mmCIF file with all atom_site columns, C-alpha atoms in Angstrom:
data_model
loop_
_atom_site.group_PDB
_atom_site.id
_atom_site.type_symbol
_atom_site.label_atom_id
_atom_site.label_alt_id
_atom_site.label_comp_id
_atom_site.label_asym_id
_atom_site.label_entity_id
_atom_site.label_seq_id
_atom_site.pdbx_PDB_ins_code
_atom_site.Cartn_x
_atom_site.Cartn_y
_atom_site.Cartn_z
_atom_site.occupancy
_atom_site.B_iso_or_equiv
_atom_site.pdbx_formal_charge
_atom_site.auth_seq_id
_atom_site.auth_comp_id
_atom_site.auth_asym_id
_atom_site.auth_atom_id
_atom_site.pdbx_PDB_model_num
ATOM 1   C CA . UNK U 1 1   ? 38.189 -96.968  -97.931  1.00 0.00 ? 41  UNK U CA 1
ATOM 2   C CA . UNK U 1 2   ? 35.495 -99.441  -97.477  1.00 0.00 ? 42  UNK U CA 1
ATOM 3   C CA . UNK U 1 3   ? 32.043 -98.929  -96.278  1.00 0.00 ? 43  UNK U CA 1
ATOM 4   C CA . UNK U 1 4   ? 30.795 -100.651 -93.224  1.00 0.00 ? 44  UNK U CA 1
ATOM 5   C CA . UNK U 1 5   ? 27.439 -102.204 -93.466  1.00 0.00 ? 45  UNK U CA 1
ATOM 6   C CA . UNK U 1 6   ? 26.680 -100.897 -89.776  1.00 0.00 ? 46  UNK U CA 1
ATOM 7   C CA . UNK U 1 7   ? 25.052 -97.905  -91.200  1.00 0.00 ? 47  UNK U CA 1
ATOM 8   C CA . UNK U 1 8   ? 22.662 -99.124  -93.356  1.00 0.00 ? 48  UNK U CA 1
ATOM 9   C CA . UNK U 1 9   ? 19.684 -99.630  -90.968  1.00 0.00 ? 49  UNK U CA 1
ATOM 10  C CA . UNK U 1 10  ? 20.478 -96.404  -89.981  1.00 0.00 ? 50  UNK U CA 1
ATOM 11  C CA . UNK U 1 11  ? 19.688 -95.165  -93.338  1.00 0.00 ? 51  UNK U CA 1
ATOM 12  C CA . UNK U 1 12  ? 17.269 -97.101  -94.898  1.00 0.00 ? 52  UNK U CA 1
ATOM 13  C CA . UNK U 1 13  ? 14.321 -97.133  -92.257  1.00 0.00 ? 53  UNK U CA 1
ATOM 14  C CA . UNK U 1 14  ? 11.151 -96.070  -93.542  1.00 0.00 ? 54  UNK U CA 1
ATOM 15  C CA . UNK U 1 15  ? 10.620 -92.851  -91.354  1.00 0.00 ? 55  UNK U CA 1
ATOM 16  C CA . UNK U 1 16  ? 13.993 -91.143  -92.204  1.00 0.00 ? 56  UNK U CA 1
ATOM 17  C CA . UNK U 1 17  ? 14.833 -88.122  -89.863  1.00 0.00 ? 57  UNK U CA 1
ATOM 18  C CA . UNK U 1 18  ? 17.750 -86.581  -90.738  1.00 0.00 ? 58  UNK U CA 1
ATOM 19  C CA . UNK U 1 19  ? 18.167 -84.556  -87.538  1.00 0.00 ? 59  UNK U CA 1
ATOM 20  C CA . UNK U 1 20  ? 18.405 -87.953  -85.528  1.00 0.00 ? 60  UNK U CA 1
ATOM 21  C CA . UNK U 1 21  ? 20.531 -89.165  -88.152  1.00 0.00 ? 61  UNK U CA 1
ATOM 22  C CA . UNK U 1 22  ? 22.804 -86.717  -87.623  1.00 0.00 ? 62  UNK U CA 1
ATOM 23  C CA . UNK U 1 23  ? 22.958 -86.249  -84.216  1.00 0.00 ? 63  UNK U CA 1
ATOM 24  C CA . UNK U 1 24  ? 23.858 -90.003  -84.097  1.00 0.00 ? 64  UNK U CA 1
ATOM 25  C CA . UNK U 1 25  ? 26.798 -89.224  -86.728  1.00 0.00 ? 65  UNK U CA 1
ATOM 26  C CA . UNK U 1 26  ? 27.907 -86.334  -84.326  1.00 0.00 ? 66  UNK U CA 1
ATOM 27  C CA . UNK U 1 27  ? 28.198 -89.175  -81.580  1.00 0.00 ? 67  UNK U CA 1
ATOM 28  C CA . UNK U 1 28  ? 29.646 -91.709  -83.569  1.00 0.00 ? 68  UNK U CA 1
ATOM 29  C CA . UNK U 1 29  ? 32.475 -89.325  -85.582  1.00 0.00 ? 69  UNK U CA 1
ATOM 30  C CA . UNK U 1 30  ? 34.111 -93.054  -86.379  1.00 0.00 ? 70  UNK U CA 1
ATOM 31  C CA . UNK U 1 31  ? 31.408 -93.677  -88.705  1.00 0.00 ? 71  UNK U CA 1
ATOM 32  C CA . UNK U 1 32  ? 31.863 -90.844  -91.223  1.00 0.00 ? 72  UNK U CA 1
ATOM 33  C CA . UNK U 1 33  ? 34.131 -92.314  -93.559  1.00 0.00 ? 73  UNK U CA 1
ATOM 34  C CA . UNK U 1 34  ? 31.577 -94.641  -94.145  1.00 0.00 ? 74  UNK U CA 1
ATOM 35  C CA . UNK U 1 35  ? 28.668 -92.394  -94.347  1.00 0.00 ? 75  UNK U CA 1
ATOM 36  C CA . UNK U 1 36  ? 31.149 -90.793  -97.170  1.00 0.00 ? 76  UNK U CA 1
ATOM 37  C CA . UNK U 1 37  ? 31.739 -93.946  -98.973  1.00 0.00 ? 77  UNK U CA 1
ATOM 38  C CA . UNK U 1 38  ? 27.953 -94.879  -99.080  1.00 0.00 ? 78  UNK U CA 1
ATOM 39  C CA . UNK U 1 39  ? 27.021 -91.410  -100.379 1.00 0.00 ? 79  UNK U CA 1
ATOM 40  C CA . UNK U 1 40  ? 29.265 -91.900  -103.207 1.00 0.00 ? 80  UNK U CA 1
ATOM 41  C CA . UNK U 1 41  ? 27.169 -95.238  -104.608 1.00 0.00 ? 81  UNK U CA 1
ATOM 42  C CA . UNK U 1 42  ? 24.329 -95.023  -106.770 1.00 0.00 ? 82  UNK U CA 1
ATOM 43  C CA . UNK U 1 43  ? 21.880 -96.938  -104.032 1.00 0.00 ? 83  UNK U CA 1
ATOM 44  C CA . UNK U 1 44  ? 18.793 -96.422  -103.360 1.00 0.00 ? 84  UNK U CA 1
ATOM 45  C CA . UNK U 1 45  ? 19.916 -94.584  -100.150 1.00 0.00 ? 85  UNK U CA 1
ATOM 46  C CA . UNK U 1 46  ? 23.037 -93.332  -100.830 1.00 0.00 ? 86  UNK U CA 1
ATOM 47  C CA . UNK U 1 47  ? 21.798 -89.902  -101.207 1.00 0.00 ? 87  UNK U CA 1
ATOM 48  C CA . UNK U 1 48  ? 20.360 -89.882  -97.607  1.00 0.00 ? 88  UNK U CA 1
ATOM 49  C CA . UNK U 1 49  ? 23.702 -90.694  -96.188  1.00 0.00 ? 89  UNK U CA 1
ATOM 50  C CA . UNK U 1 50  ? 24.606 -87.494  -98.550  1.00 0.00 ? 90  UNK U CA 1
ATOM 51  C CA . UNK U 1 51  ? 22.025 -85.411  -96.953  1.00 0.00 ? 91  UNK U CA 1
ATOM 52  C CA . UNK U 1 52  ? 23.833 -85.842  -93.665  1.00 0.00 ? 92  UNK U CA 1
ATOM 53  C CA . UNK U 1 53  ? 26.269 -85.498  -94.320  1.00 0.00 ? 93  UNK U CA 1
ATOM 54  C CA . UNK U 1 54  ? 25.586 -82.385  -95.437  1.00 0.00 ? 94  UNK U CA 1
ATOM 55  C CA . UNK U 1 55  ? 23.856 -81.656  -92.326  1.00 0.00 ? 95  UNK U CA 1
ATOM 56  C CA . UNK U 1 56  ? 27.363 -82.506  -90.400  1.00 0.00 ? 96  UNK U CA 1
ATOM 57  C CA . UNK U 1 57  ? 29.307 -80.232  -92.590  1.00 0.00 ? 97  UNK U CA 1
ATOM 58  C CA . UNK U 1 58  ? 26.569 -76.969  -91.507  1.00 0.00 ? 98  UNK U CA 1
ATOM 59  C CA . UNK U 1 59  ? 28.222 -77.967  -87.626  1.00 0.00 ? 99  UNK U CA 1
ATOM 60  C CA . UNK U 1 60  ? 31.445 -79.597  -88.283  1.00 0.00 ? 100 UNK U CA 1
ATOM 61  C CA . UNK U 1 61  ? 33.076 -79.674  -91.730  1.00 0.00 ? 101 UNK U CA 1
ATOM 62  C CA . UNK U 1 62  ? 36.138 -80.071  -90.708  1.00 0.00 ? 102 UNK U CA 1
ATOM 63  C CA . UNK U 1 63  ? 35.316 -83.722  -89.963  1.00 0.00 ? 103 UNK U CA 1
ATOM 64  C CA . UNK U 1 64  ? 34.181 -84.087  -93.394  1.00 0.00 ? 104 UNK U CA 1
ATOM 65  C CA . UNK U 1 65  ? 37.406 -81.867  -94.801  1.00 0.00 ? 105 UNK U CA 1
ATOM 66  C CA . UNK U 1 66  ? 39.620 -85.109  -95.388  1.00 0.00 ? 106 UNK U CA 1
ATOM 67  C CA . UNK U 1 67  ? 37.318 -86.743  -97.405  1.00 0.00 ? 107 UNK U CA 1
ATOM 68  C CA . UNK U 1 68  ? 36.865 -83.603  -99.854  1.00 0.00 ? 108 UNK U CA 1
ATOM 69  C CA . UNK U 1 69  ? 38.817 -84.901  -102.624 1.00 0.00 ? 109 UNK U CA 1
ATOM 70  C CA . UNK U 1 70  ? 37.162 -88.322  -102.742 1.00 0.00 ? 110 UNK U CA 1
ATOM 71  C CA . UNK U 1 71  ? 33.975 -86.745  -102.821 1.00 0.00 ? 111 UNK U CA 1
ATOM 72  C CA . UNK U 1 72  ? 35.586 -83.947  -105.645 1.00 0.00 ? 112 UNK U CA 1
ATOM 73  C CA . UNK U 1 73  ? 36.250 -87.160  -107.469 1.00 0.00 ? 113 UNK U CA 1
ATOM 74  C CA . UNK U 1 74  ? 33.294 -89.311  -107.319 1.00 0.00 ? 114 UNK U CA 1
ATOM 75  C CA . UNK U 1 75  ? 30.866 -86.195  -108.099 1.00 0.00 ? 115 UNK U CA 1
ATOM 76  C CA . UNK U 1 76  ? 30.482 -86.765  -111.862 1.00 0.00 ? 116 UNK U CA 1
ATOM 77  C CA . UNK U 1 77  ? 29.436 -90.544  -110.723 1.00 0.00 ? 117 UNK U CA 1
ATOM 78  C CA . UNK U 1 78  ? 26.620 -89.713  -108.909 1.00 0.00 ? 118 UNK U CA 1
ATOM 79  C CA . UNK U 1 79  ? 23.190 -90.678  -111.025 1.00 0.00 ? 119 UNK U CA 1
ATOM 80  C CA . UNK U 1 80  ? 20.786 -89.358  -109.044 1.00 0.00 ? 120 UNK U CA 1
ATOM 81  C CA . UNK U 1 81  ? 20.405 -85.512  -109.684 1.00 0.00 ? 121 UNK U CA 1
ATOM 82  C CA . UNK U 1 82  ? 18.982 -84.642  -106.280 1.00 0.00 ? 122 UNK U CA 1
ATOM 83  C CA . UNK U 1 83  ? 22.221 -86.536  -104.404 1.00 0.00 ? 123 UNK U CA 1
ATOM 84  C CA . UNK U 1 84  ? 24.631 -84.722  -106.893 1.00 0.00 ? 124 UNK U CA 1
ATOM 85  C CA . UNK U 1 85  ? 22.959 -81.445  -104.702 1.00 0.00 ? 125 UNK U CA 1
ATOM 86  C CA . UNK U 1 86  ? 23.703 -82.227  -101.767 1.00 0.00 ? 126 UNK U CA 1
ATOM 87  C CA . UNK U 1 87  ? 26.744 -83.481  -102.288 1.00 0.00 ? 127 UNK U CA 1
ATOM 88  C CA . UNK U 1 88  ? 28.074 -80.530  -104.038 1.00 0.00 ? 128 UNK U CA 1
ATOM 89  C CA . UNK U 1 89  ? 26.162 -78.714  -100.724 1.00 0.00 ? 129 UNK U CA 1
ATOM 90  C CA . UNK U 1 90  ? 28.219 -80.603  -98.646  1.00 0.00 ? 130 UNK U CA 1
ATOM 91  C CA . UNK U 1 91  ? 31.567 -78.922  -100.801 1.00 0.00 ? 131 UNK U CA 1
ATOM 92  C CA . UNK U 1 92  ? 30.077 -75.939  -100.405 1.00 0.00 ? 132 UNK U CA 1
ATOM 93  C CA . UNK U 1 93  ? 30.918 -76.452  -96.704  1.00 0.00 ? 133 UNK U CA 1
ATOM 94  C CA . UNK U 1 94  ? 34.629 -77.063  -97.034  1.00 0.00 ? 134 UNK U CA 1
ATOM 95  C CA . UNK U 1 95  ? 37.494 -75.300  -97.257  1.00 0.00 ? 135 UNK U CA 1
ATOM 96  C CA . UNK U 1 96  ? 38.829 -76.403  -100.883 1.00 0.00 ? 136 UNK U CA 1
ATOM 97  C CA . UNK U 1 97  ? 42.684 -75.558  -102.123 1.00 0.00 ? 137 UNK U CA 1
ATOM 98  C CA . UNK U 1 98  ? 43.483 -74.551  -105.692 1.00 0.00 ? 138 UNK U CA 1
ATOM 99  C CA . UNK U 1 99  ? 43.814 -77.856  -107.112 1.00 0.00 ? 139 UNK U CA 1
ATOM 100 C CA . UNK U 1 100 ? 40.081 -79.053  -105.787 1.00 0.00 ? 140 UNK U CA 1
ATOM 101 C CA . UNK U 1 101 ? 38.812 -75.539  -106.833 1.00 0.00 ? 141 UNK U CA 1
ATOM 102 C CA . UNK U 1 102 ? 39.990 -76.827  -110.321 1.00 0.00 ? 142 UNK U CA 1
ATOM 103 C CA . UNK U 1 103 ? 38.798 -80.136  -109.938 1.00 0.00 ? 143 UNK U CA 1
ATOM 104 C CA . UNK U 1 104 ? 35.824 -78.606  -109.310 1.00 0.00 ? 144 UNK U CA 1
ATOM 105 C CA . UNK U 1 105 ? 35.246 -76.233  -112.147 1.00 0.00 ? 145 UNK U CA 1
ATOM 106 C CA . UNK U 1 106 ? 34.329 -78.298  -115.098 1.00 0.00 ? 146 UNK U CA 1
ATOM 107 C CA . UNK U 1 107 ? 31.939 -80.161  -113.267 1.00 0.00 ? 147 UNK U CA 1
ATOM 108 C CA . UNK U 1 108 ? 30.147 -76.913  -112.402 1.00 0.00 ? 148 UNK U CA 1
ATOM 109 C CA . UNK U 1 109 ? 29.919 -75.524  -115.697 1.00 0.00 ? 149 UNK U CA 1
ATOM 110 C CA . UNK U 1 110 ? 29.155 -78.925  -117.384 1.00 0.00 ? 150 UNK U CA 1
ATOM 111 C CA . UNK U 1 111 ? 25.846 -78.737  -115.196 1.00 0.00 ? 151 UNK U CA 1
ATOM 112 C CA . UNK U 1 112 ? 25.022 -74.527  -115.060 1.00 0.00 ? 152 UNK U CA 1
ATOM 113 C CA . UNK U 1 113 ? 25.179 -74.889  -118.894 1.00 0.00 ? 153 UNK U CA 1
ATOM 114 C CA . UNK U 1 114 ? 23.594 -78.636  -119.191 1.00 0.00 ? 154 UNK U CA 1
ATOM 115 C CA . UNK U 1 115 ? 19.306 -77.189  -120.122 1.00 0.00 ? 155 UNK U CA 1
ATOM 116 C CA . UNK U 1 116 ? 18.493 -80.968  -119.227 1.00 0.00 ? 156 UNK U CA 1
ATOM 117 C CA . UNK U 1 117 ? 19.830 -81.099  -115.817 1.00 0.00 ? 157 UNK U CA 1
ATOM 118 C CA . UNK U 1 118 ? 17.442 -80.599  -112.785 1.00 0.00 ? 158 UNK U CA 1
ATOM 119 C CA . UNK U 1 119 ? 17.460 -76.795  -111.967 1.00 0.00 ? 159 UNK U CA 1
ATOM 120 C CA . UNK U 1 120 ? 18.238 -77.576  -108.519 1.00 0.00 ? 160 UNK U CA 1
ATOM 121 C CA . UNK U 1 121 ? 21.311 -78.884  -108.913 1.00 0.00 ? 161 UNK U CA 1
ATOM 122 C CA . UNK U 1 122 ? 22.088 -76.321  -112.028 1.00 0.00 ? 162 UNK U CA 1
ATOM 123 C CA . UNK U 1 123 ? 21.624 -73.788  -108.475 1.00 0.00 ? 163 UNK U CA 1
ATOM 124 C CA . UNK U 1 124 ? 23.995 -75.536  -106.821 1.00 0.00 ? 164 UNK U CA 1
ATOM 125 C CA . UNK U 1 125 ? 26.448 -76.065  -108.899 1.00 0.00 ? 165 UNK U CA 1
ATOM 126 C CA . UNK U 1 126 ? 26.456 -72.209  -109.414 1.00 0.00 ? 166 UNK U CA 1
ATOM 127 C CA . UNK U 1 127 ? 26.038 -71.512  -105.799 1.00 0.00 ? 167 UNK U CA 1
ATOM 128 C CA . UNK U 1 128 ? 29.721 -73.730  -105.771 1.00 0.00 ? 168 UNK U CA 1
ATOM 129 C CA . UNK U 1 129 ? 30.903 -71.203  -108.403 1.00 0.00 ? 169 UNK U CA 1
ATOM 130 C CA . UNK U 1 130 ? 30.093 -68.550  -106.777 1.00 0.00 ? 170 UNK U CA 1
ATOM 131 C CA . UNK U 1 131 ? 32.174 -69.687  -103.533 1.00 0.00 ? 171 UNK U CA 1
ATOM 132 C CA . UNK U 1 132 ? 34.954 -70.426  -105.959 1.00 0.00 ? 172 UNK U CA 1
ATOM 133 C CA . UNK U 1 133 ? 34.756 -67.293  -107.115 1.00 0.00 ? 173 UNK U CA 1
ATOM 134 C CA . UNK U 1 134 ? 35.123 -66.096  -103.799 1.00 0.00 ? 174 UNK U CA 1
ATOM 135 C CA . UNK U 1 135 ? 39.076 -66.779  -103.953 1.00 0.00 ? 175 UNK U CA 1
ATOM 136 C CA . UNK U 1 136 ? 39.086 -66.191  -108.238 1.00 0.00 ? 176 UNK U CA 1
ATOM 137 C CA . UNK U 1 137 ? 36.914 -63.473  -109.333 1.00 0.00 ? 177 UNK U CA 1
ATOM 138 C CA . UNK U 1 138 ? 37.344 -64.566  -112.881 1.00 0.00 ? 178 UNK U CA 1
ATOM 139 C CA . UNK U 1 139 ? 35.227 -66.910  -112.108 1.00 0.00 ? 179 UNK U CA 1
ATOM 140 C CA . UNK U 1 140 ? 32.596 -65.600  -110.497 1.00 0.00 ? 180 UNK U CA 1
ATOM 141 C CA . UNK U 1 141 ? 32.318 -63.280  -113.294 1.00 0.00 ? 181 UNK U CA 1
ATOM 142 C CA . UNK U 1 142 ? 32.441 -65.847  -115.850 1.00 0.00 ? 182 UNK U CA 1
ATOM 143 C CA . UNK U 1 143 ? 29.765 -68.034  -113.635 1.00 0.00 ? 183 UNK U CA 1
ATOM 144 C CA . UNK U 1 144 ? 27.684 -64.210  -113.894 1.00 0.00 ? 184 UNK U CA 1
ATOM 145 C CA . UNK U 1 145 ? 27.850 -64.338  -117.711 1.00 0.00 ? 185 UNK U CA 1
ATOM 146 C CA . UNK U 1 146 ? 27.020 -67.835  -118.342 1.00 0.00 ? 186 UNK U CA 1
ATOM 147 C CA . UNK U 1 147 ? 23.777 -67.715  -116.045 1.00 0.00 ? 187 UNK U CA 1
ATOM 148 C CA . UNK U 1 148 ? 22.854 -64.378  -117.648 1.00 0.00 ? 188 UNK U CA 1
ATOM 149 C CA . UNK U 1 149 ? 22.381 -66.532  -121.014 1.00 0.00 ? 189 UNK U CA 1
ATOM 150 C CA . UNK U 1 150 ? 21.183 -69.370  -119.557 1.00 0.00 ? 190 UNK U CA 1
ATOM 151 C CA . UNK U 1 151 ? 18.438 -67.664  -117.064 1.00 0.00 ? 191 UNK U CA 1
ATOM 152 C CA . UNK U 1 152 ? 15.398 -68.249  -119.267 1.00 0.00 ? 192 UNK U CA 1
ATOM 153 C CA . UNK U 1 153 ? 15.930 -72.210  -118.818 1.00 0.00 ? 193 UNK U CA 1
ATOM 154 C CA . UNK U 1 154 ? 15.839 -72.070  -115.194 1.00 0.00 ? 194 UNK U CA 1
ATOM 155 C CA . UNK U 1 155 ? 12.288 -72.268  -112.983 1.00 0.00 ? 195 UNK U CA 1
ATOM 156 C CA . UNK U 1 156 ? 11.313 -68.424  -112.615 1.00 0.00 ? 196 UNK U CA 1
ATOM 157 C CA . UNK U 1 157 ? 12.139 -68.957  -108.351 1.00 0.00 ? 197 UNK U CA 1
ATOM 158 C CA . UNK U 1 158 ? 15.065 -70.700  -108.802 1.00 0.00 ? 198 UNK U CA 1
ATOM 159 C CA . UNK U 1 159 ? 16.345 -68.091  -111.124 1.00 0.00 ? 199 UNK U CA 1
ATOM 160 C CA . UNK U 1 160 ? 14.820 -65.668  -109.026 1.00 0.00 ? 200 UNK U CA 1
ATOM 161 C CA . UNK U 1 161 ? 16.911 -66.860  -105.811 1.00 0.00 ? 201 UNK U CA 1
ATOM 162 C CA . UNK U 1 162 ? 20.425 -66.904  -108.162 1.00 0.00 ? 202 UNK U CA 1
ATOM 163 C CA . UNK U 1 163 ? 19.279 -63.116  -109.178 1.00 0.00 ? 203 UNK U CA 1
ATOM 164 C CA . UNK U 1 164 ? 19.340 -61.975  -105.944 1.00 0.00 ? 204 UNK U CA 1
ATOM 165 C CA . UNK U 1 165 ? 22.480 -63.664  -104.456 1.00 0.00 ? 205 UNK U CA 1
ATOM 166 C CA . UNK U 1 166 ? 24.221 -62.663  -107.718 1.00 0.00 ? 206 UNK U CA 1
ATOM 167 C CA . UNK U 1 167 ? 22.873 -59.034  -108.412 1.00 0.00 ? 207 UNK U CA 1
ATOM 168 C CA . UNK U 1 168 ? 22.060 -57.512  -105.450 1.00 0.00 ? 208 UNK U CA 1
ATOM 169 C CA . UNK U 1 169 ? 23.446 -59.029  -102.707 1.00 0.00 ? 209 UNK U CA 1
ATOM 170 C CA . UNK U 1 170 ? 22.542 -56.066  -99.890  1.00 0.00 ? 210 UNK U CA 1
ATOM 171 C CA . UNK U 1 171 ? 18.811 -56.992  -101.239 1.00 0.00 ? 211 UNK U CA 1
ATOM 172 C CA . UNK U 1 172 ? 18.794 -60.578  -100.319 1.00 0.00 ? 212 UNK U CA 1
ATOM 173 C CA . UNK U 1 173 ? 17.548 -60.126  -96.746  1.00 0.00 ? 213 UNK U CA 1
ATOM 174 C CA . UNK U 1 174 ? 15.696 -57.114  -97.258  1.00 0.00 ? 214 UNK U CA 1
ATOM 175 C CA . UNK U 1 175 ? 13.579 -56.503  -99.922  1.00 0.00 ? 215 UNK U CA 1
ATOM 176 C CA . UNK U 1 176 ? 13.911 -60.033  -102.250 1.00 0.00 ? 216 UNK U CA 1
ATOM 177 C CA . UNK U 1 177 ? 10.429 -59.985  -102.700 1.00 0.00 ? 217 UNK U CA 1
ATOM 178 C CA . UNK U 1 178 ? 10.641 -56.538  -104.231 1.00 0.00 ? 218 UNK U CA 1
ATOM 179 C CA . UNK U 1 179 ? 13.034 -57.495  -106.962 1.00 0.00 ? 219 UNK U CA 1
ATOM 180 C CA . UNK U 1 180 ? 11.496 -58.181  -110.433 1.00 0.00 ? 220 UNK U CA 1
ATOM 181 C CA . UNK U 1 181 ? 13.786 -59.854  -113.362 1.00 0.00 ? 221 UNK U CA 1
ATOM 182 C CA . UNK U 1 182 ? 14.099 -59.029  -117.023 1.00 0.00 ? 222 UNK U CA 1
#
């Protein structure tokens, strides 16, 4: 699939706003295969086409369903650490089968485990294992035991936020605040 160029001055204008941006993807549904291919480059805007994309998926992933596996795919490519979140947001959206699931897995670790990597994206990438685990418990549970060694490496709010939506679920809305970590 090849991008169309047609999107660009949609996405490199200097005041961005993704709402608009998105509302003008919901109107022109042709154009999302190229929003998709553009998100998986490594230019300069390719992560805003990312972003909403992401956006879309929150109202209507099941435009963005056919291209799951081409995004699966190009994930690992993506340089930029803050695109790699939101495209692995935008999975988050989807309905995956086993074999993307898979696909997926290795990725995920590679990054909850990877010190270096922006904690951000460390939180989504769990967040995505989490979902997984969803459908496999094994991995949620293994997802559990590999943040429990790796917690002291993460900011203490991001670590805070994987705590609660991890540990104590029936807390999250209520008292989150309340919850102090080892």
């Amino acid at each position: 699939m090849e991008r169309q160029n047609d999107i660009l001055p949609i996405l490199t204008v200097k005041h961005f706003d993704v709402k608009s941006t998105t509302n003008h993807l919901l109107a022109n549904r042709q154009q999302i295969g190229s929003f998709v291919v553009f998100s998986l480059e490594n230019e300069p805007f390719s992560w805003r086409a990312s972003w909403v994309l992401c956006k879309y998926a929150e109202q209507k992933a099941a435009d963005i369903q056919p291209y799951a596996q081409m995004l699966i795919d190009n994930l690992p490519n993506i340089a930029k650490p803050g695109h790699r979140r939101e495209t692995l947001k935008i999975l988050s959206h989807l309905q995956l089968d086993e074999r993307q699931c898979c696909d997926l897995l290795d990725f995920c670790f590679k990054c909850i485990k990877d010190n270096k990597l922006q904690a951000s994206v460390r939180s989504a990438a769990y967040d995505m294992l989490m979902k997984i685990g969803e459908q496999y418990p094994e991995i949620r549970s293994e997802a559990i035991a590999i943040f429990d060694d790796t917690k002291d490496y993460y900011p203490h709010g991001i670590r805070k936020s994987i705590y609660v939506k991890t540990m104590c679920p029936s807390s999250h809305n209520n008292n989150a605040k309340n919850i102090s970590l080892c």
